[in-house]
PDB file of C-alpha atoms in Angstrom:
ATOM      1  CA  UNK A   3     -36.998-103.474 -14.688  1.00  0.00           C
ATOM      2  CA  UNK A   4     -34.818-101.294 -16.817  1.00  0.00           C
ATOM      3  CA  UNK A   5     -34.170 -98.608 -13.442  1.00  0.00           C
ATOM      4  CA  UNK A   6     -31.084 -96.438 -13.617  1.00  0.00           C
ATOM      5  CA  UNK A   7     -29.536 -95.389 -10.403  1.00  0.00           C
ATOM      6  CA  UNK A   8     -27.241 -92.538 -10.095  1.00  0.00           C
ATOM      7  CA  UNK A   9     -25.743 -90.437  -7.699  1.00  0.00           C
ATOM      8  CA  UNK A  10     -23.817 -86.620  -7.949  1.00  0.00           C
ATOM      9  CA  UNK A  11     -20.680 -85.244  -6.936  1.00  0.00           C
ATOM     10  CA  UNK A  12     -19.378 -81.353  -7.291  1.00  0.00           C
ATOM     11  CA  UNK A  13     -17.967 -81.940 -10.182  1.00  0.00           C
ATOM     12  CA  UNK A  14     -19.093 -85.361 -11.816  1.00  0.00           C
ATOM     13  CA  UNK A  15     -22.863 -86.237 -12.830  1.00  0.00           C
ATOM     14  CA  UNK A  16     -22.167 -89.444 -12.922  1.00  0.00           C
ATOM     15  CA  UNK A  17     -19.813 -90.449  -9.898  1.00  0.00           C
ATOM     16  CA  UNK A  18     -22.046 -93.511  -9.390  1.00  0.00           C
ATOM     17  CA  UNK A  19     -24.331 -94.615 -11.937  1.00  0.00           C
ATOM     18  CA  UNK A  20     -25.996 -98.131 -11.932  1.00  0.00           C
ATOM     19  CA  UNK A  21     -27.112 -98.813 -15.576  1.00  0.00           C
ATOM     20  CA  UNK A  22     -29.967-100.877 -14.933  1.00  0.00           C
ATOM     21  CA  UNK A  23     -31.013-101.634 -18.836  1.00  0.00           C
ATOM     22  CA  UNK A  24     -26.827-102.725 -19.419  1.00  0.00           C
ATOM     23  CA  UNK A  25     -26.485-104.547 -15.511  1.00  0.00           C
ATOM     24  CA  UNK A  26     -23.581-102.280 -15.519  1.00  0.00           C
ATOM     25  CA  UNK A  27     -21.989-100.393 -12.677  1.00  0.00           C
ATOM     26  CA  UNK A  28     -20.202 -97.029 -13.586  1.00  0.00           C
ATOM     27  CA  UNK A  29     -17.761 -95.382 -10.887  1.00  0.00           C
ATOM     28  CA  UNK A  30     -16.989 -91.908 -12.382  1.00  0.00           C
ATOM     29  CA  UNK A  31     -18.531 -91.749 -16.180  1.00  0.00           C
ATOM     30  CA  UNK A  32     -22.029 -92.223 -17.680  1.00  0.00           C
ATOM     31  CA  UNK A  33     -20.272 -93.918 -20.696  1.00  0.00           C
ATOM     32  CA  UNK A  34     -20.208 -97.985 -20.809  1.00  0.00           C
ATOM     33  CA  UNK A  35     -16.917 -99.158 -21.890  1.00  0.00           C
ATOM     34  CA  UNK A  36     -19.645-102.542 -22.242  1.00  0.00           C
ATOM     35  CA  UNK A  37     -18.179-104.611 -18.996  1.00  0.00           C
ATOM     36  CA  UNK A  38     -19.757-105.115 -15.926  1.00  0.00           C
ATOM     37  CA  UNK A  39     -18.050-102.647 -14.078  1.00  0.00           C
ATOM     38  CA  UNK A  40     -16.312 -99.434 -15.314  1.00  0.00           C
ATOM     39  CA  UNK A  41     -14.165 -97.059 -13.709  1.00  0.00           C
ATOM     40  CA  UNK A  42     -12.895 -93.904 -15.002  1.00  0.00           C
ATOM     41  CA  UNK A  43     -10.166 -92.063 -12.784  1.00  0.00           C
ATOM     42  CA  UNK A  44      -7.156 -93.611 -10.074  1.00  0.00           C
ATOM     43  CA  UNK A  45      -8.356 -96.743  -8.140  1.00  0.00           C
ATOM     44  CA  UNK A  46      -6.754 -96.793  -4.432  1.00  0.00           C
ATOM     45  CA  UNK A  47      -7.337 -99.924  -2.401  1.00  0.00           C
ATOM     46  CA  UNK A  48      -6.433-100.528   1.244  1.00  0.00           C
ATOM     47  CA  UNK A  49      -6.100-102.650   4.264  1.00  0.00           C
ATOM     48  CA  UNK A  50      -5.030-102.247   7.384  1.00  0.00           C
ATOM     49  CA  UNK A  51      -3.572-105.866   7.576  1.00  0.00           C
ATOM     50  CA  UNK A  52      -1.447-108.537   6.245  1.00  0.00           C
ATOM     51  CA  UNK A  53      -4.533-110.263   4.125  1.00  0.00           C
ATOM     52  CA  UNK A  54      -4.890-109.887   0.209  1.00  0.00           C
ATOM     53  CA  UNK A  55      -5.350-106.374  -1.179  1.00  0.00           C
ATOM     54  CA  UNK A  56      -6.891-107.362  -4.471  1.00  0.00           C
ATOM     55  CA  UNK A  57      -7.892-110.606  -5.628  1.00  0.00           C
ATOM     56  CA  UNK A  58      -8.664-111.866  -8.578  1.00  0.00           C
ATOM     57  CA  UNK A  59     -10.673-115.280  -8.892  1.00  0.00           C
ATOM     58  CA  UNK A  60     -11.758-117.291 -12.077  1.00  0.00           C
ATOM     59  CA  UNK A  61     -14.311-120.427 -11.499  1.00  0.00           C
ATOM     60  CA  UNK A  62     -13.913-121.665 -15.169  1.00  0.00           C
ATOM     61  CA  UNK A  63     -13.019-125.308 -14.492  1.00  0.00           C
ATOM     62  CA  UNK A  64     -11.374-125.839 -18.108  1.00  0.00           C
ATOM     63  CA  UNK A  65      -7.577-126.129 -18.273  1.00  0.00           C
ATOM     64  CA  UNK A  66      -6.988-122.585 -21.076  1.00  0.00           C
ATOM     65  CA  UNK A  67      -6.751-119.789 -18.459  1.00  0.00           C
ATOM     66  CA  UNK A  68      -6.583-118.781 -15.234  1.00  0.00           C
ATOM     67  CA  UNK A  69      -7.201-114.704 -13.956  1.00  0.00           C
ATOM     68  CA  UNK A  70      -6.294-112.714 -16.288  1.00  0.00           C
ATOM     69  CA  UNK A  71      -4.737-109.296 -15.495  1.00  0.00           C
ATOM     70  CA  UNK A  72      -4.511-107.253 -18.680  1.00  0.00           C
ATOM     71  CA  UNK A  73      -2.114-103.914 -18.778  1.00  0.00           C
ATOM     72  CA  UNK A  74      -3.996-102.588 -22.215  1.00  0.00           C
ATOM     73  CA  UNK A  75      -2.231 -99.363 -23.648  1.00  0.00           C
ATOM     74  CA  UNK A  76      -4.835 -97.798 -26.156  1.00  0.00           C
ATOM     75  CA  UNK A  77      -2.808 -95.328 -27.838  1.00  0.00           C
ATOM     76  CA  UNK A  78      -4.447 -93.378 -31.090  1.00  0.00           C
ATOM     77  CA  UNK A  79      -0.705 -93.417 -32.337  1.00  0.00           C
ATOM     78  CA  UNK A  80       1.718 -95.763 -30.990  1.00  0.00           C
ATOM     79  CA  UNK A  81       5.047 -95.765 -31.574  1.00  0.00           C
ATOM     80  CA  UNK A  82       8.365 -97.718 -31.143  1.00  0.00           C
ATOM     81  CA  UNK A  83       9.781 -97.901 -28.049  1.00  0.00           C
ATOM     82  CA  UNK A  84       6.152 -96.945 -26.153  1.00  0.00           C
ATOM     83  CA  UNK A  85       6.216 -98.086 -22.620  1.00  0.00           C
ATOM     84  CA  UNK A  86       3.342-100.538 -22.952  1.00  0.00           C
ATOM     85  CA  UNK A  87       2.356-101.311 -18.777  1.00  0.00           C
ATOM     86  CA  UNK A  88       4.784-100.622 -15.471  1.00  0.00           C
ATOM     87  CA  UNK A  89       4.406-102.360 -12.066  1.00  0.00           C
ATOM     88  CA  UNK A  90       6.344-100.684  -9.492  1.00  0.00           C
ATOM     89  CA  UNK A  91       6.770-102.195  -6.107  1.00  0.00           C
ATOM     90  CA  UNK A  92       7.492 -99.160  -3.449  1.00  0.00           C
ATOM     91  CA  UNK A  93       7.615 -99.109  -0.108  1.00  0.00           C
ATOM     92  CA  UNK A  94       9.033 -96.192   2.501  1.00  0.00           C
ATOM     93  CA  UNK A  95      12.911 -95.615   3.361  1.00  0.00           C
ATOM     94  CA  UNK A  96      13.541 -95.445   6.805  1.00  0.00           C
ATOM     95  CA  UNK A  97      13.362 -91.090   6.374  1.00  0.00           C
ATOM     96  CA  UNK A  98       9.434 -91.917   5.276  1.00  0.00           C
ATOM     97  CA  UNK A  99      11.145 -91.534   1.360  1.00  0.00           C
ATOM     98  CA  UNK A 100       8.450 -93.858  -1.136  1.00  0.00           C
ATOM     99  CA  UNK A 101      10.871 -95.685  -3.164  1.00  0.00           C
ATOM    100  CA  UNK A 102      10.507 -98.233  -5.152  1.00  0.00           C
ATOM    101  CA  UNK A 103      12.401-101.217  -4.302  1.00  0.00           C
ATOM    102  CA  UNK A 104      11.654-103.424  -7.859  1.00  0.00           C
ATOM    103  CA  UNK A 105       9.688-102.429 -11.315  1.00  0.00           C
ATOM    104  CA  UNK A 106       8.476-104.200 -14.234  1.00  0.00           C
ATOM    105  CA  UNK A 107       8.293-102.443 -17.468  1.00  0.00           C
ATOM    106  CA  UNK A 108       7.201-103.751 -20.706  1.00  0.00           C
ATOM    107  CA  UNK A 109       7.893-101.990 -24.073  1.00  0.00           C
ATOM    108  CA  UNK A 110       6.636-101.851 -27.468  1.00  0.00           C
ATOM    109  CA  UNK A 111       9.881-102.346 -29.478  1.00  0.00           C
ATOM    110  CA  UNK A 112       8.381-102.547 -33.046  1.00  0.00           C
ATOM    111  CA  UNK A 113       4.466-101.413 -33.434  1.00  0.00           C
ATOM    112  CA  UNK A 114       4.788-102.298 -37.368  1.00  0.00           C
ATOM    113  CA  UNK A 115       1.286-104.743 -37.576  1.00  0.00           C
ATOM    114  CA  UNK A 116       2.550-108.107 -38.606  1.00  0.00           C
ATOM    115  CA  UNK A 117       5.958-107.755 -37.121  1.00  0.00           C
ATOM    116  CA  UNK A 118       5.506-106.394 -33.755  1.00  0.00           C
ATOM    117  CA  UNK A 119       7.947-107.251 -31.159  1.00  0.00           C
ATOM    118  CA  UNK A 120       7.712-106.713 -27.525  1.00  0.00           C
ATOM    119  CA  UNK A 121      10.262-106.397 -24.559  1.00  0.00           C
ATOM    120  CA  UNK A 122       9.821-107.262 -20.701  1.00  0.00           C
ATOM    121  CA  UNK A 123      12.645-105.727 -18.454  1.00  0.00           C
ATOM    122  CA  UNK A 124      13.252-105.817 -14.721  1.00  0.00           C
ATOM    123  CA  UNK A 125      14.619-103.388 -12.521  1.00  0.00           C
ATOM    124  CA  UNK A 126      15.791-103.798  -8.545  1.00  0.00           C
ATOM    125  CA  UNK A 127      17.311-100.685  -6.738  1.00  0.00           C
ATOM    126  CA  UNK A 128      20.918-101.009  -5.921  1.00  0.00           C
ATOM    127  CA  UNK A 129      22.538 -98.178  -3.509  1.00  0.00           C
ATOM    128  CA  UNK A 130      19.714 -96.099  -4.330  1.00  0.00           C
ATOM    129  CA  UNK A 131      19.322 -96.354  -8.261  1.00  0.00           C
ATOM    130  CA  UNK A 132      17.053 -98.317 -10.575  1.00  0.00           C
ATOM    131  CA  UNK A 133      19.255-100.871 -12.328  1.00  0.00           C
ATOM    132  CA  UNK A 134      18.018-103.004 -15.247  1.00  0.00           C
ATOM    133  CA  UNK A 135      18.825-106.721 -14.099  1.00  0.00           C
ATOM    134  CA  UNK A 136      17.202-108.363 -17.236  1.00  0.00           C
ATOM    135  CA  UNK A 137      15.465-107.556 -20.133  1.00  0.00           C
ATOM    136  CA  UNK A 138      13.951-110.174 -22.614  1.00  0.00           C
ATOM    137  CA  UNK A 139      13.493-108.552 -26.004  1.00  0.00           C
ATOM    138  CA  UNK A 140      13.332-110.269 -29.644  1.00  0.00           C
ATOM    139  CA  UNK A 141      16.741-110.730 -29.949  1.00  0.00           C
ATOM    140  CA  UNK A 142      18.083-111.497 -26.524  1.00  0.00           C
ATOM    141  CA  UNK A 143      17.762-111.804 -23.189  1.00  0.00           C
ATOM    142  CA  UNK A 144      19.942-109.529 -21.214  1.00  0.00           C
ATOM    143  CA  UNK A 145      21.477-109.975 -17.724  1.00  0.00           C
ATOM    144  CA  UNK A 146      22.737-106.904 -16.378  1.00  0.00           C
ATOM    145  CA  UNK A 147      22.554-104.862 -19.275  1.00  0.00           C
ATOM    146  CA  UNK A 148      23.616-101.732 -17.363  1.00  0.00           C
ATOM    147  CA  UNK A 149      26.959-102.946 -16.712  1.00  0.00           C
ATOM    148  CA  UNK A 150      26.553-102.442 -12.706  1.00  0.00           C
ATOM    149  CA  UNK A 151      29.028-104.466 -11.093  1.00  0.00           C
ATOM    150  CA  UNK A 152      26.046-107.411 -10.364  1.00  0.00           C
ATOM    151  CA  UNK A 153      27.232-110.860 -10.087  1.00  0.00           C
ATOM    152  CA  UNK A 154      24.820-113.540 -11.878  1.00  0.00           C
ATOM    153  CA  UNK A 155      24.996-117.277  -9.968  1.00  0.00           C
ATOM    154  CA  UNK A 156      23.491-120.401 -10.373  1.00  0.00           C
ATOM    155  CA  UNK A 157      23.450-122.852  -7.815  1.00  0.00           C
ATOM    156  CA  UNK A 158      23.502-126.878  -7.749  1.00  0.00           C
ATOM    157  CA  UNK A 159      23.001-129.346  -5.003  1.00  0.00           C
ATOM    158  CA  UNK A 160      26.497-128.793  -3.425  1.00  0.00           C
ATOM    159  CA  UNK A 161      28.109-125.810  -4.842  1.00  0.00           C
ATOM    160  CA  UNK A 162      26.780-122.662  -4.841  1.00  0.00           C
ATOM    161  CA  UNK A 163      29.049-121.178  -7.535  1.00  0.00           C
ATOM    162  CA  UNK A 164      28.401-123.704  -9.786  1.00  0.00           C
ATOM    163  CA  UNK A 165      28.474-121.357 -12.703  1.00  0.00           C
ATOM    164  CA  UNK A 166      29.076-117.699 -11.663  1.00  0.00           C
ATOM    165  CA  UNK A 167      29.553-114.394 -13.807  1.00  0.00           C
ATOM    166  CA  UNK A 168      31.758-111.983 -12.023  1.00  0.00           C
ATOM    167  CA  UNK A 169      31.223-108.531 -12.708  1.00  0.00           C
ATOM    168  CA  UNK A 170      33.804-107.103 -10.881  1.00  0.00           C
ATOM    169  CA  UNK A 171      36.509-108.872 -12.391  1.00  0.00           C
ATOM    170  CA  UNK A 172      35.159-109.878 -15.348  1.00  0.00           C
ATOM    171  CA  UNK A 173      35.453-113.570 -15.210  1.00  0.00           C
ATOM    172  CA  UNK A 174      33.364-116.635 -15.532  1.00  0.00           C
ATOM    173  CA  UNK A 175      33.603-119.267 -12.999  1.00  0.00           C
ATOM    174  CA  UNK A 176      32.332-122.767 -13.470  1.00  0.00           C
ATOM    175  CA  UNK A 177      32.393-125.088 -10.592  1.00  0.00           C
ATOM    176  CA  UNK A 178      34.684-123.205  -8.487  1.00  0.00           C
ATOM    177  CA  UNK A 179      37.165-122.892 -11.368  1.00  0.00           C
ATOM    178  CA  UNK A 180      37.967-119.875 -12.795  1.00  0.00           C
ATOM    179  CA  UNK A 181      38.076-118.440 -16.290  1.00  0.00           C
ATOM    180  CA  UNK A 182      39.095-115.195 -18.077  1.00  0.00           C
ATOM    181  CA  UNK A 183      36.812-113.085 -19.335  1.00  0.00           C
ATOM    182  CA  UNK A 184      36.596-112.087 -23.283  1.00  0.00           C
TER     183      UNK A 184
END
């Protein structure tokens, strides 16, 4: 049967509505945004152990996609440069400080349809500051585009300065030998 359920807060009418006639669930708004469950407001999950938080499962058994998580910015006027989705990863100092410890940002570099272009950039704290270690944009990809004094490595089997950046000095280093810098 087409039976609506819905239940009142102090301020919302529609803090929980069950749209019977839609097989919708609404947390927070009467309005369907036409998927099976819709949430207007902050989401806050917990636990109280080491076990997942959120999961998010897909059954299909064909080989296109997996879960999809999808940051969607719906802007009425974007613009260049608009910080498109952000996932911060925070955690307490030891003075009960949140900080957070990494962050992913991605940007809308050029909104022009046609010729959009996007960037992805990744940030780590260092001595208590957000430092960009990479950024891939549509031109480059950037190590260390900050200029901190980060080294950048990369390993083989039995050397693990097998090619090696040196911020500090401003050198390159391949296999344990040395190079200037430009």
């Amino acid at each position: 049967q087409d039976l609506d359920f819905r239940v009142e807060s102090n301020g919302n009418t529609h803090m929980l509505f069950v749209d019977g006639g839609n097989n919708h669930v609404n947390i927070g708004q009467a309005a369907d945004s036409e998927h099976t469950l819709n949430v207007a407001g902050n989401g806050f999950f917990t636990t109280a152990d080491n076990t997942d938080t959120l999961t998010l499962e897909c059954t299909d058994a064909d080989a296109n996609s997996g879960p999809v998580l999808c940051l969607h910015r719906n802007s009425g006027s974007p613009a260049d440069g608009d910080l498109i989705g952000r996932i911060d990863f925070s955690g307490e100092s030891d003075l009960g400080s949140e900080q957070n410890y990494a962050v992913i940002k991605t940007f809308a570099d050029d909104v022009s349809h046609g010729t959009e272009n996007g960037q992805f950039s990744l940030f780590t704290r260092v001595a208590g500051s957000e430092i960009d270690r990479m950024t891939c944009g549509s031109a480059a990809t950037v190590f260390n585009d900050g200029s901190a004094d980060l080294d950048f490595r990369v390993e083989s089997n039995n050397n693990v300065n097998m090619f090696k950046v040196d911020a500090g000095d401003d050198r390159t280093h391949f296999g344990g030998t040395s190079f200037q810098g430009a």
